[in-house]
Amino acid sequence: MRRSTVLAAIAAALLLQMPLPATAQSQDYFIPGQAKPPSSGGQPNQKPVQRPAQRPAPVTTVAPGGVSGGSPLGIGGAGDATEPPPQLNVQLPPPPDLPPLPKGEAPPVAVIGVMGVPEVMRASAAAQQVEKVIGERRNKLNEDAQKEQAAWRDMQQTLANDRAKLTSEQVRARERDLQERITNAQKQFRDRNRIIQEAAQYALAQIERTLIAVIRQVAEARGMNLVLHRAQVALNVNQFDITDQVTEQLNKILPSVVIPPDGVSPVAQPPVVKGQGPATAAAPAAVPAPPPAPAAAAPASPAQ
């Protein structure tokens, strides 16, 4: 049974997105007394330096009946769209003979089941736990980033007000202090955001691992050998659907998961599970690929 990672099917429905505030760089913060970057318009009398365009060397690939600049398999570059490579009409050598293959064993008759992964995740107690904990940590990070940016603005305003009373050396010292604070804060926010993401992946991997086993268990109990995503099926009868059974069994087997403490990366310090040694993040497993869905927006980093 063909499978793909369950994270691709459930991450958009599970993880809360954290629209972190823009950073000092994205808001075009500047240090008073330093020159601002030139505007994009430039001076009217200044002409940009003309450089010859560098085109990649055309890659020719062999196609049935001749040689062309584009690959029928989508492999290799297509060359310059405004200046296609020359067409070469050549006779290809004779194709190789295909030796006969021995007869293989026919696959079994398909006994099909369907299930909805998003519905299972919404009803999963463990997934709800992850959503609550990770969402609270993202909100806290967002609040801290907003407070820190407000402190940056206050420091800049104070420096602007006191600039006339300070010596040049004092102004430069306070500018350096402000820049160091901004740089250090941006690094801290990036690290905290990364650790939150790693904790979410660690928790989801536990759900993924158990969900795969539960799907297989329920399918075997029903005599099914092929399970499809419900969204991929245009019509089916209720007897094919195993969503409720999978949900019930998943909540019975995995009512909660191990989530690393706030600020602790499961990569650097795997959580210790009670009665076991240090836990390790589960390797990604595979489930049937879901239909294409709009990708969830990636969490913005405090420092762009």
C-alpha positions as protocol buffer text, in pm:
chain_id: "A"
residue {
  index: 1
  type: MET
  ca { x: 0 y: 0 z: 0 }
}
residue {
  index: 2
  type: ARG
  ca { x: 152 y: 327 z: -114 }
}
residue {
  index: 3
  type: ARG
  ca { x: 204 y: 573 z: 168 }
}
residue {
  index: 4
  type: SER
  ca { x: 350 y: 918 z: 233 }
}
residue {
  index: 5
  type: THR
  ca { x: 425 y: 1109 z: 548 }
}
residue {
  index: 6
  type: VAL
  ca { x: 128 y: 1185 z: 767 }
}
residue {
  index: 7
  type: LEU
  ca { x: 276 y: 1522 z: 856 }
}
residue {
  index: 8
  type: ALA
  ca { x: 198 y: 1643 z: 504 }
}
residue {
  index: 9
  type: ALA
  ca { x: -169 y: 1562 z: 561 }
}
residue {
  index: 10
  type: ILE
  ca { x: -214 y: 1696 z: 913 }
}
residue {
  index: 11
  type: ALA
  ca { x: 28 y: 1981 z: 973 }
}
residue {
  index: 12
  type: ALA
  ca { x: -200 y: 2245 z: 819 }
}
residue {
  index: 13
  type: ALA
  ca { x: -497 y: 2130 z: 1028 }
}
residue {
  index: 14
  type: LEU
  ca { x: -301 y: 2089 z: 1353 }
}
residue {
  index: 15
  type: LEU
  ca { x: -30 y: 2348 z: 1403 }
}
residue {
  index: 16
  type: LEU
  ca { x: -130 y: 2703 z: 1493 }
}
residue {
  index: 17
  type: GLN
  ca { x: 40 y: 2964 z: 1283 }
}
residue {
  index: 18
  type: MET
  ca { x: 230 y: 3235 z: 1466 }
}
residue {
  index: 19
  type: PRO
  ca { x: 233 y: 3571 z: 1282 }
}
residue {
  index: 20
  type: LEU
  ca { x: 533 y: 3707 z: 1464 }
}
residue {
  index: 21
  type: PRO
  ca { x: 576 y: 4086 z: 1446 }
}
residue {
  index: 22
  type: ALA
  ca { x: 819 y: 4233 z: 1198 }
}
residue {
  index: 23
  type: THR
  ca { x: 1167 y: 4289 z: 1328 }
}
residue {
  index: 24
  type: ALA
  ca { x: 1389 y: 4586 z: 1337 }
}
residue {
  index: 25
  type: GLN
  ca { x: 1529 y: 4495 z: 1000 }
}
residue {
  index: 26
  type: SER
  ca { x: 1191 y: 4442 z: 833 }
}
residue {
  index: 27
  type: GLN
  ca { x: 1067 y: 4778 z: 974 }
}
residue {
  index: 28
  type: ASP
  ca { x: 1380 y: 4949 z: 837 }
}
residue {
  index: 29
  type: TYR
  ca { x: 1520 y: 5036 z: 1177 }
}
residue {
  index: 30
  type: PHE
  ca { x: 1823 y: 5258 z: 1162 }
}
residue {
  index: 31
  type: ILE
  ca { x: 2073 y: 5385 z: 1411 }
}
residue {
  index: 32
  type: PRO
  ca { x: 2060 y: 5766 z: 1452 }
}
residue {
  index: 33
  type: GLY
  ca { x: 2372 y: 5929 z: 1318 }
}
residue {
  index: 34
  type: GLN
  ca { x: 2435 y: 5662 z: 1057 }
}
residue {
  index: 35
  type: ALA
  ca { x: 2364 y: 5708 z: 690 }
}
residue {
  index: 36
  type: LYS
  ca { x: 2050 y: 5545 z: 558 }
}
residue {
  index: 37
  type: PRO
  ca { x: 2082 y: 5311 z: 262 }
}
residue {
  index: 38
  type: PRO
  ca { x: 2028 y: 5485 z: -74 }
}
residue {
  index: 39
  type: SER
  ca { x: 1680 y: 5475 z: -217 }
}
residue {
  index: 40
  type: SER
  ca { x: 1599 y: 5238 z: -497 }
}
residue {
  index: 41
  type: GLY
  ca { x: 1536 y: 5522 z: -737 }
}
residue {
  index: 42
  type: GLY
  ca { x: 1900 y: 5634 z: -747 }
}
residue {
  index: 43
  type: GLN
  ca { x: 2028 y: 5963 z: -892 }
}
residue {
  index: 44
  type: PRO
  ca { x: 1887 y: 6060 z: -1230 }
}
residue {
  index: 45
  type: ASN
  ca { x: 2231 y: 6131 z: -1380 }
}
residue {
  index: 46
  type: GLN
  ca { x: 2386 y: 5808 z: -1259 }
}
residue {
  index: 47
  type: LYS
  ca { x: 2357 y: 5529 z: -1512 }
}
residue {
  index: 48
  type: PRO
  ca { x: 2372 y: 5167 z: -1404 }
}
residue {
  index: 49
  type: VAL
  ca { x: 2669 y: 4967 z: -1520 }
}
residue {
  index: 50
  type: GLN
  ca { x: 2575 y: 4752 z: -1814 }
}
residue {
  index: 51
  type: ARG
  ca { x: 2697 y: 4395 z: -1793 }
}
residue {
  index: 52
  type: PRO
  ca { x: 2663 y: 4139 z: -2067 }
}
residue {
  index: 53
  type: ALA
  ca { x: 2395 y: 3886 z: -1989 }
}
residue {
  index: 54
  type: GLN
  ca { x: 2531 y: 3545 z: -1904 }
}
residue {
  index: 55
  type: ARG
  ca { x: 2329 y: 3264 z: -2051 }
}
residue {
  index: 56
  type: PRO
  ca { x: 2370 y: 2906 z: -1943 }
}
residue {
  index: 57
  type: ALA
  ca { x: 2509 y: 2676 z: -2204 }
}
residue {
  index: 58
  type: PRO
  ca { x: 2221 y: 2507 z: -2390 }
}
residue {
  index: 59
  type: VAL
  ca { x: 2174 y: 2145 z: -2292 }
}
residue {
  index: 60
  type: THR
  ca { x: 2062 y: 1925 z: -2577 }
}
residue {
  index: 61
  type: THR
  ca { x: 1885 y: 1601 z: -2509 }
}
residue {
  index: 62
  type: VAL
  ca { x: 1798 y: 1319 z: -2740 }
}
residue {
  index: 63
  type: ALA
  ca { x: 1429 y: 1284 z: -2826 }
}
residue {
  index: 64
  type: PRO
  ca { x: 1262 y: 1024 z: -3050 }
}
residue {
  index: 65
  type: GLY
  ca { x: 1316 y: 1133 z: -3410 }
}
residue {
  index: 66
  type: GLY
  ca { x: 1590 y: 1386 z: -3347 }
}
residue {
  index: 67
  type: VAL
  ca { x: 1776 y: 1610 z: -3103 }
}
residue {
  index: 68
  type: SER
  ca { x: 1617 y: 1918 z: -2946 }
}
residue {
  index: 69
  type: GLY
  ca { x: 1699 y: 2171 z: -2675 }
}
residue {
  index: 70
  type: GLY
  ca { x: 1414 y: 2060 z: -2446 }
}
residue {
  index: 71
  type: SER
  ca { x: 1397 y: 1729 z: -2263 }
}
residue {
  index: 72
  type: PRO
  ca { x: 1084 y: 1518 z: -2316 }
}
residue {
  index: 73
  type: LEU
  ca { x: 1131 y: 1394 z: -1957 }
}
residue {
  index: 74
  type: GLY
  ca { x: 1175 y: 1741 z: -1810 }
}
residue {
  index: 75
  type: ILE
  ca { x: 1543 y: 1679 z: -1735 }
}
residue {
  index: 76
  type: GLY
  ca { x: 1806 y: 1943 z: -1797 }
}
residue {
  index: 77
  type: GLY
  ca { x: 1782 y: 2311 z: -1884 }
}
residue {
  index: 78
  type: ALA
  ca { x: 1568 y: 2450 z: -2161 }
}
residue {
  index: 79
  type: GLY
  ca { x: 1826 y: 2708 z: -2268 }
}
residue {
  index: 80
  type: ASP
  ca { x: 1747 y: 3073 z: -2335 }
}
residue {
  index: 81
  type: ALA
  ca { x: 1379 y: 3122 z: -2415 }
}
residue {
  index: 82
  type: THR
  ca { x: 1458 y: 3420 z: -2641 }
}
residue {
  index: 83
  type: GLU
  ca { x: 1736 y: 3238 z: -2826 }
}
residue {
  index: 84
  type: PRO
  ca { x: 1662 y: 2865 z: -2857 }
}
residue {
  index: 85
  type: PRO
  ca { x: 1946 y: 2633 z: -2948 }
}
residue {
  index: 86
  type: PRO
  ca { x: 1967 y: 2520 z: -3310 }
}
residue {
  index: 87
  type: GLN
  ca { x: 1765 y: 2215 z: -3411 }
}
residue {
  index: 88
  type: LEU
  ca { x: 1965 y: 1915 z: -3527 }
}
residue {
  index: 89
  type: ASN
  ca { x: 1795 y: 1651 z: -3739 }
}
residue {
  index: 90
  type: VAL
  ca { x: 1985 y: 1328 z: -3697 }
}
residue {
  index: 91
  type: GLN
  ca { x: 1899 y: 963 z: -3734 }
}
residue {
  index: 92
  type: LEU
  ca { x: 1900 y: 781 z: -3400 }
}
residue {
  index: 93
  type: PRO
  ca { x: 2058 y: 438 z: -3366 }
}
residue {
  index: 94
  type: PRO
  ca { x: 1817 y: 145 z: -3355 }
}
residue {
  index: 95
  type: PRO
  ca { x: 1649 y: 97 z: -3016 }
}
residue {
  index: 96
  type: PRO
  ca { x: 1758 y: -192 z: -2795 }
}
residue {
  index: 97
  type: ASP
  ca { x: 1557 y: -512 z: -2795 }
}
residue {
  index: 98
  type: LEU
  ca { x: 1339 y: -571 z: -2492 }
}
residue {
  index: 99
  type: PRO
  ca { x: 1387 y: -922 z: -2358 }
}
residue {
  index: 100
  type: PRO
  ca { x: 1070 y: -1097 z: -2244 }
}
residue {
  index: 101
  type: LEU
  ca { x: 991 y: -1091 z: -1872 }
}
residue {
  index: 102
  type: PRO
  ca { x: 879 y: -1397 z: -1682 }
}
residue {
  index: 103
  type: LYS
  ca { x: 520 y: -1396 z: -1571 }
}
residue {
  index: 104
  type: GLY
  ca { x: 480 y: -1250 z: -1223 }
}
residue {
  index: 105
  type: GLU
  ca { x: 227 y: -1313 z: -954 }
}
residue {
  index: 106
  type: ALA
  ca { x: -96 y: -1120 z: -997 }
}
residue {
  index: 107
  type: PRO
  ca { x: -186 y: -881 z: -713 }
}
residue {
  index: 108
  type: PRO
  ca { x: -469 y: -980 z: -483 }
}
residue {
  index: 109
  type: VAL
  ca { x: -820 y: -853 z: -537 }
}
residue {
  index: 110
  type: ALA
  ca { x: -847 y: -507 z: -388 }
}
residue {
  index: 111
  type: VAL
  ca { x: -1055 y: -476 z: -72 }
}
residue {
  index: 112
  type: ILE
  ca { x: -1082 y: -102 z: -33 }
}
residue {
  index: 113
  type: GLY
  ca { x: -1136 y: 119 z: 270 }
}
residue {
  index: 114
  type: VAL
  ca { x: -1148 y: 497 z: 300 }
}
residue {
  index: 115
  type: MET
  ca { x: -1069 y: 731 z: 587 }
}
residue {
  index: 116
  type: GLY
  ca { x: -1033 y: 1104 z: 654 }
}
residue {
  index: 117
  type: VAL
  ca { x: -702 y: 1196 z: 818 }
}
residue {
  index: 118
  type: PRO
  ca { x: -806 y: 1557 z: 900 }
}
residue {
  index: 119
  type: GLU
  ca { x: -1119 y: 1425 z: 1073 }
}
residue {
  index: 120
  type: VAL
  ca { x: -911 y: 1180 z: 1275 }
}
residue {
  index: 121
  type: MET
  ca { x: -667 y: 1453 z: 1383 }
}
residue {
  index: 122
  type: ARG
  ca { x: -943 y: 1692 z: 1485 }
}
residue {
  index: 123
  type: ALA
  ca { x: -1093 y: 1425 z: 1709 }
}
residue {
  index: 124
  type: SER
  ca { x: -756 y: 1302 z: 1842 }
}
residue {
  index: 125
  type: ALA
  ca { x: -700 y: 1384 z: 2209 }
}
residue {
  index: 126
  type: ALA
  ca { x: -323 y: 1381 z: 2158 }
}
residue {
  index: 127
  type: ALA
  ca { x: -344 y: 1619 z: 1862 }
}
residue {
  index: 128
  type: GLN
  ca { x: -562 y: 1856 z: 2065 }
}
residue {
  index: 129
  type: GLN
  ca { x: -301 y: 1848 z: 2342 }
}
residue {
  index: 130
  type: VAL
  ca { x: -24 y: 1939 z: 2096 }
}
residue {
  index: 131
  type: GLU
  ca { x: -233 y: 2218 z: 1946 }
}
residue {
  index: 132
  type: LYS
  ca { x: -301 y: 2371 z: 2288 }
}
residue {
  index: 133
  type: VAL
  ca { x: 55 y: 2353 z: 2423 }
}
residue {
  index: 134
  type: ILE
  ca { x: 233 y: 2463 z: 2105 }
}
residue {
  index: 135
  type: GLY
  ca { x: -22 y: 2739 z: 2048 }
}
residue {
  index: 136
  type: GLU
  ca { x: 40 y: 2882 z: 2395 }
}
residue {
  index: 137
  type: ARG
  ca { x: 416 y: 2883 z: 2338 }
}
residue {
  index: 138
  type: ARG
  ca { x: 379 y: 3059 z: 2005 }
}
residue {
  index: 139
  type: ASN
  ca { x: 152 y: 3324 z: 2157 }
}
residue {
  index: 140
  type: LYS
  ca { x: 403 y: 3384 z: 2437 }
}
residue {
  index: 141
  type: LEU
  ca { x: 685 y: 3424 z: 2184 }
}
residue {
  index: 142
  type: ASN
  ca { x: 472 y: 3669 z: 1987 }
}
residue {
  index: 143
  type: GLU
  ca { x: 402 y: 3878 z: 2297 }
}
residue {
  index: 144
  type: ASP
  ca { x: 769 y: 3886 z: 2399 }
}
residue {
  index: 145
  type: ALA
  ca { x: 873 y: 3993 z: 2049 }
}
residue {
  index: 146
  type: GLN
  ca { x: 624 y: 4279 z: 2052 }
}
residue {
  index: 147
  type: LYS
  ca { x: 745 y: 4399 z: 2394 }
}
residue {
  index: 148
  type: GLU
  ca { x: 1108 y: 4388 z: 2280 }
}
residue {
  index: 149
  type: GLN
  ca { x: 1031 y: 4589 z: 1968 }
}
residue {
  index: 150
  type: ALA
  ca { x: 854 y: 4850 z: 2180 }
}
residue {
  index: 151
  type: ALA
  ca { x: 1169 y: 4875 z: 2394 }
}
residue {
  index: 152
  type: TRP
  ca { x: 1378 y: 4929 z: 2079 }
}
residue {
  index: 153
  type: ARG
  ca { x: 1153 y: 5215 z: 1969 }
}
residue {
  index: 154
  type: ASP
  ca { x: 1172 y: 5377 z: 2313 }
}
residue {
  index: 155
  type: MET
  ca { x: 1552 y: 5355 z: 2315 }
}
residue {
  index: 156
  type: GLN
  ca { x: 1570 y: 5509 z: 1969 }
}
residue {
  index: 157
  type: GLN
  ca { x: 1338 y: 5792 z: 2066 }
}
residue {
  index: 158
  type: THR
  ca { x: 1534 y: 5861 z: 2384 }
}
residue {
  index: 159
  type: LEU
  ca { x: 1858 y: 5871 z: 2190 }
}
residue {
  index: 160
  type: ALA
  ca { x: 1709 y: 6111 z: 1937 }
}
residue {
  index: 161
  type: ASN
  ca { x: 1589 y: 6341 z: 2216 }
}
residue {
  index: 162
  type: ASP
  ca { x: 1923 y: 6337 z: 2403 }
}
residue {
  index: 163
  type: ARG
  ca { x: 2143 y: 6360 z: 2095 }
}
residue {
  index: 164
  type: ALA
  ca { x: 2200 y: 6736 z: 2126 }
}
residue {
  index: 165
  type: LYS
  ca { x: 2323 y: 6699 z: 2487 }
}
residue {
  index: 166
  type: LEU
  ca { x: 2564 y: 6414 z: 2422 }
}
residue {
  index: 167
  type: THR
  ca { x: 2914 y: 6407 z: 2284 }
}
residue {
  index: 168
  type: SER
  ca { x: 2993 y: 6220 z: 1965 }
}
residue {
  index: 169
  type: GLU
  ca { x: 3157 y: 5940 z: 2162 }
}
residue {
  index: 170
  type: GLN
  ca { x: 2853 y: 5905 z: 2389 }
}
residue {
  index: 171
  type: VAL
  ca { x: 2620 y: 5892 z: 2090 }
}
residue {
  index: 172
  type: ARG
  ca { x: 2829 y: 5622 z: 1925 }
}
residue {
  index: 173
  type: ALA
  ca { x: 2840 y: 5418 z: 2248 }
}
residue {
  index: 174
  type: ARG
  ca { x: 2463 y: 5427 z: 2287 }
}
residue {
  index: 175
  type: GLU
  ca { x: 2418 y: 5341 z: 1921 }
}
residue {
  index: 176
  type: ARG
  ca { x: 2642 y: 5036 z: 1967 }
}
residue {
  index: 177
  type: ASP
  ca { x: 2447 y: 4931 z: 2276 }
}
residue {
  index: 178
  type: LEU
  ca { x: 2117 y: 4954 z: 2088 }
}
residue {
  index: 179
  type: GLN
  ca { x: 2251 y: 4762 z: 1789 }
}
residue {
  index: 180
  type: GLU
  ca { x: 2391 y: 4487 z: 2013 }
}
residue {
  index: 181
  type: ARG
  ca { x: 2059 y: 4455 z: 2193 }
}
residue {
  index: 182
  type: ILE
  ca { x: 1870 y: 4425 z: 1864 }
}
residue {
  index: 183
  type: THR
  ca { x: 2113 y: 4164 z: 1731 }
}
residue {
  index: 184
  type: ASN
  ca { x: 2106 y: 3956 z: 2048 }
}
residue {
  index: 185
  type: ALA
  ca { x: 1727 y: 3970 z: 2074 }
}
residue {
  index: 186
  type: GLN
  ca { x: 1683 y: 3862 z: 1713 }
}
residue {
  index: 187
  type: LYS
  ca { x: 1906 y: 3561 z: 1772 }
}
residue {
  index: 188
  type: GLN
  ca { x: 1714 y: 3465 z: 2086 }
}
residue {
  index: 189
  type: PHE
  ca { x: 1379 y: 3487 z: 1909 }
}
residue {
  index: 190
  type: ARG
  ca { x: 1506 y: 3275 z: 1619 }
}
residue {
  index: 191
  type: ASP
  ca { x: 1630 y: 3011 z: 1863 }
}
residue {
  index: 192
  type: ARG
  ca { x: 1303 y: 3007 z: 2057 }
}
residue {
  index: 193
  type: ASN
  ca { x: 1100 y: 2978 z: 1737 }
}
residue {
  index: 194
  type: ARG
  ca { x: 1317 y: 2691 z: 1615 }
}
residue {
  index: 195
  type: ILE
  ca { x: 1281 y: 2506 z: 1947 }
}
residue {
  index: 196
  type: ILE
  ca { x: 901 y: 2544 z: 1933 }
}
residue {
  index: 197
  type: GLN
  ca { x: 895 y: 2400 z: 1583 }
}
residue {
  index: 198
  type: GLU
  ca { x: 1114 y: 2108 z: 1688 }
}
residue {
  index: 199
  type: ALA
  ca { x: 887 y: 2035 z: 1985 }
}
residue {
  index: 200
  type: ALA
  ca { x: 583 y: 2033 z: 1756 }
}
residue {
  index: 201
  type: GLN
  ca { x: 753 y: 1796 z: 1512 }
}
residue {
  index: 202
  type: TYR
  ca { x: 859 y: 1569 z: 1797 }
}
residue {
  index: 203
  type: ALA
  ca { x: 501 y: 1548 z: 1926 }
}
residue {
  index: 204
  type: LEU
  ca { x: 350 y: 1500 z: 1580 }
}
residue {
  index: 205
  type: ALA
  ca { x: 596 y: 1221 z: 1502 }
}
residue {
  index: 206
  type: GLN
  ca { x: 456 y: 1025 z: 1797 }
}
residue {
  index: 207
  type: ILE
  ca { x: 100 y: 1065 z: 1667 }
}
residue {
  index: 208
  type: GLU
  ca { x: 213 y: 977 z: 1315 }
}
residue {
  index: 209
  type: ARG
  ca { x: 386 y: 659 z: 1425 }
}
residue {
  index: 210
  type: THR
  ca { x: 83 y: 534 z: 1618 }
}
residue {
  index: 211
  type: LEU
  ca { x: -167 y: 641 z: 1354 }
}
residue {
  index: 212
  type: ILE
  ca { x: 10 y: 431 z: 1091 }
}
residue {
  index: 213
  type: ALA
  ca { x: -8 y: 124 z: 1314 }
}
residue {
  index: 214
  type: VAL
  ca { x: -374 y: 187 z: 1397 }
}
residue {
  index: 215
  type: ILE
  ca { x: -470 y: 225 z: 1030 }
}
residue {
  index: 216
  type: ARG
  ca { x: -299 y: -104 z: 951 }
}
residue {
  index: 217
  type: GLN
  ca { x: -460 y: -274 z: 1251 }
}
residue {
  index: 218
  type: VAL
  ca { x: -813 y: -160 z: 1165 }
}
residue {
  index: 219
  type: ALA
  ca { x: -769 y: -241 z: 796 }
}
residue {
  index: 220
  type: GLU
  ca { x: -649 y: -594 z: 872 }
}
residue {
  index: 221
  type: ALA
  ca { x: -936 y: -647 z: 1113 }
}
residue {
  index: 222
  type: ARG
  ca { x: -1179 y: -552 z: 834 }
}
residue {
  index: 223
  type: GLY
  ca { x: -996 y: -759 z: 571 }
}
residue {
  index: 224
  type: MET
  ca { x: -891 y: -451 z: 374 }
}
residue {
  index: 225
  type: ASN
  ca { x: -568 y: -433 z: 176 }
}
residue {
  index: 226
  type: LEU
  ca { x: -601 y: -81 z: 31 }
}
residue {
  index: 227
  type: VAL
  ca { x: -696 y: 232 z: 225 }
}
residue {
  index: 228
  type: LEU
  ca { x: -755 y: 561 z: 43 }
}
residue {
  index: 229
  type: HIS
  ca { x: -801 y: 914 z: 166 }
}
residue {
  index: 230
  type: ARG
  ca { x: -1166 y: 1008 z: 178 }
}
residue {
  index: 231
  type: ALA
  ca { x: -1106 y: 1331 z: -15 }
}
residue {
  index: 232
  type: GLN
  ca { x: -970 y: 1131 z: -309 }
}
residue {
  index: 233
  type: VAL
  ca { x: -1287 y: 927 z: -347 }
}
residue {
  index: 234
  type: ALA
  ca { x: -1584 y: 1075 z: -533 }
}
residue {
  index: 235
  type: LEU
  ca { x: -1837 y: 819 z: -408 }
}
residue {
  index: 236
  type: ASN
  ca { x: -1833 y: 541 z: -152 }
}
residue {
  index: 237
  type: VAL
  ca { x: -2070 y: 364 z: 83 }
}
residue {
  index: 238
  type: ASN
  ca { x: -2044 y: 394 z: 459 }
}
residue {
  index: 239
  type: GLN
  ca { x: -1928 y: 35 z: 495 }
}
residue {
  index: 240
  type: PHE
  ca { x: -1595 y: 133 z: 333 }
}
residue {
  index: 241
  type: ASP
  ca { x: -1528 y: 416 z: 581 }
}
residue {
  index: 242
  type: ILE
  ca { x: -1305 y: 335 z: 880 }
}
residue {
  index: 243
  type: THR
  ca { x: -1255 y: 691 z: 1008 }
}
residue {
  index: 244
  type: ASP
  ca { x: -1455 y: 644 z: 1327 }
}
residue {
  index: 245
  type: GLN
  ca { x: -1287 y: 314 z: 1408 }
}
residue {
  index: 246
  type: VAL
  ca { x: -940 y: 461 z: 1357 }
}
residue {
  index: 247
  type: THR
  ca { x: -1026 y: 763 z: 1573 }
}
residue {
  index: 248
  type: GLU
  ca { x: -1161 y: 550 z: 1855 }
}
residue {
  index: 249
  type: GLN
  ca { x: -861 y: 318 z: 1853 }
}
residue {
  index: 250
  type: LEU
  ca { x: -611 y: 606 z: 1830 }
}
residue {
  index: 251
  type: ASN
  ca { x: -760 y: 781 z: 2135 }
}
residue {
  index: 252
  type: LYS
  ca { x: -757 y: 453 z: 2325 }
}
residue {
  index: 253
  type: ILE
  ca { x: -394 y: 374 z: 2241 }
}
residue {
  index: 254
  type: LEU
  ca { x: -250 y: 728 z: 2246 }
}
residue {
  index: 255
  type: PRO
  ca { x: -453 y: 969 z: 2463 }
}
residue {
  index: 256
  type: SER
  ca { x: -150 y: 1199 z: 2504 }
}
residue {
  index: 257
  type: VAL
  ca { x: 207 y: 1244 z: 2381 }
}
residue {
  index: 258
  type: VAL
  ca { x: 538 y: 1353 z: 2533 }
}
residue {
  index: 259
  type: ILE
  ca { x: 605 y: 1723 z: 2463 }
}
residue {
  index: 260
  type: PRO
  ca { x: 948 y: 1864 z: 2558 }
}
residue {
  index: 261
  type: PRO
  ca { x: 945 y: 2139 z: 2824 }
}
residue {
  index: 262
  type: ASP
  ca { x: 925 y: 2495 z: 2703 }
}
residue {
  index: 263
  type: GLY
  ca { x: 1265 y: 2613 z: 2583 }
}
residue {
  index: 264
  type: VAL
  ca { x: 1413 y: 2263 z: 2561 }
}
residue {
  index: 265
  type: SER
  ca { x: 1497 y: 2123 z: 2217 }
}
residue {
  index: 266
  type: PRO
  ca { x: 1424 y: 1751 z: 2171 }
}
residue {
  index: 267
  type: VAL
  ca { x: 1725 y: 1737 z: 1938 }
}
residue {
  index: 268
  type: ALA
  ca { x: 1976 y: 1863 z: 2194 }
}
residue {
  index: 269
  type: GLN
  ca { x: 1811 y: 1703 z: 2499 }
}
residue {
  index: 270
  type: PRO
  ca { x: 1561 y: 1424 z: 2425 }
}
residue {
  index: 271
  type: PRO
  ca { x: 1286 y: 1407 z: 2689 }
}
residue {
  index: 272
  type: VAL
  ca { x: 1302 y: 1123 z: 2939 }
}
residue {
  index: 273
  type: VAL
  ca { x: 991 y: 906 z: 2924 }
}
residue {
  index: 274
  type: LYS
  ca { x: 882 y: 764 z: 3258 }
}
residue {
  index: 275
  type: GLY
  ca { x: 998 y: 404 z: 3289 }
}
residue {
  index: 276
  type: GLN
  ca { x: 1225 y: 431 z: 2985 }
}
residue {
  index: 277
  type: GLY
  ca { x: 1551 y: 585 z: 2882 }
}
residue {
  index: 278
  type: PRO
  ca { x: 1577 y: 911 z: 2688 }
}
residue {
  index: 279
  type: ALA
  ca { x: 1314 y: 918 z: 2419 }
}
residue {
  index: 280
  type: THR
  ca { x: 1408 y: 978 z: 2059 }
}
residue {
  index: 281
  type: ALA
  ca { x: 1197 y: 1141 z: 1795 }
}
residue {
  index: 282
  type: ALA
  ca { x: 1013 y: 891 z: 1583 }
}
residue {
  index: 283
  type: ALA
  ca { x: 1132 y: 855 z: 1226 }
}
residue {
  index: 284
  type: PRO
  ca { x: 880 y: 977 z: 968 }
}
residue {
  index: 285
  type: ALA
  ca { x: 644 y: 701 z: 863 }
}
residue {
  index: 286
  type: ALA
  ca { x: 425 y: 681 z: 557 }
}
residue {
  index: 287
  type: VAL
  ca { x: 52 y: 684 z: 484 }
}
residue {
  index: 288
  type: PRO
  ca { x: -145 y: 716 z: 161 }
}
residue {
  index: 289
  type: ALA
  ca { x: -75 y: 1054 z: 2 }
}
residue {
  index: 290
  type: PRO
  ca { x: -357 y: 1308 z: 50 }
}
residue {
  index: 291
  type: PRO
  ca { x: -494 y: 1516 z: -238 }
}
residue {
  index: 292
  type: PRO
  ca { x: -317 y: 1847 z: -306 }
}
residue {
  index: 293
  type: ALA
  ca { x: -412 y: 2114 z: -54 }
}
residue {
  index: 294
  type: PRO
  ca { x: -308 y: 2478 z: -7 }
}
residue {
  index: 295
  type: ALA
  ca { x: 19 y: 2489 z: 183 }
}
residue {
  index: 296
  type: ALA
  ca { x: 9 y: 2636 z: 533 }
}
residue {
  index: 297
  type: ALA
  ca { x: 198 y: 2962 z: 573 }
}
residue {
  index: 298
  type: ALA
  ca { x: 537 y: 2907 z: 733 }
}
residue {
  index: 299
  type: PRO
  ca { x: 576 y: 3071 z: 1074 }
}
residue {
  index: 300
  type: ALA
  ca { x: 752 y: 3401 z: 1035 }
}
residue {
  index: 301
  type: SER
  ca { x: 1081 y: 3438 z: 1215 }
}
residue {
  index: 302
  type: PRO
  ca { x: 1124 y: 3741 z: 1436 }
}
residue {
  index: 303
  type: ALA
  ca { x: 1435 y: 3830 z: 1235 }
}
residue {
  index: 304
  type: GLN
  ca { x: 1400 y: 3856 z: 860 }
}
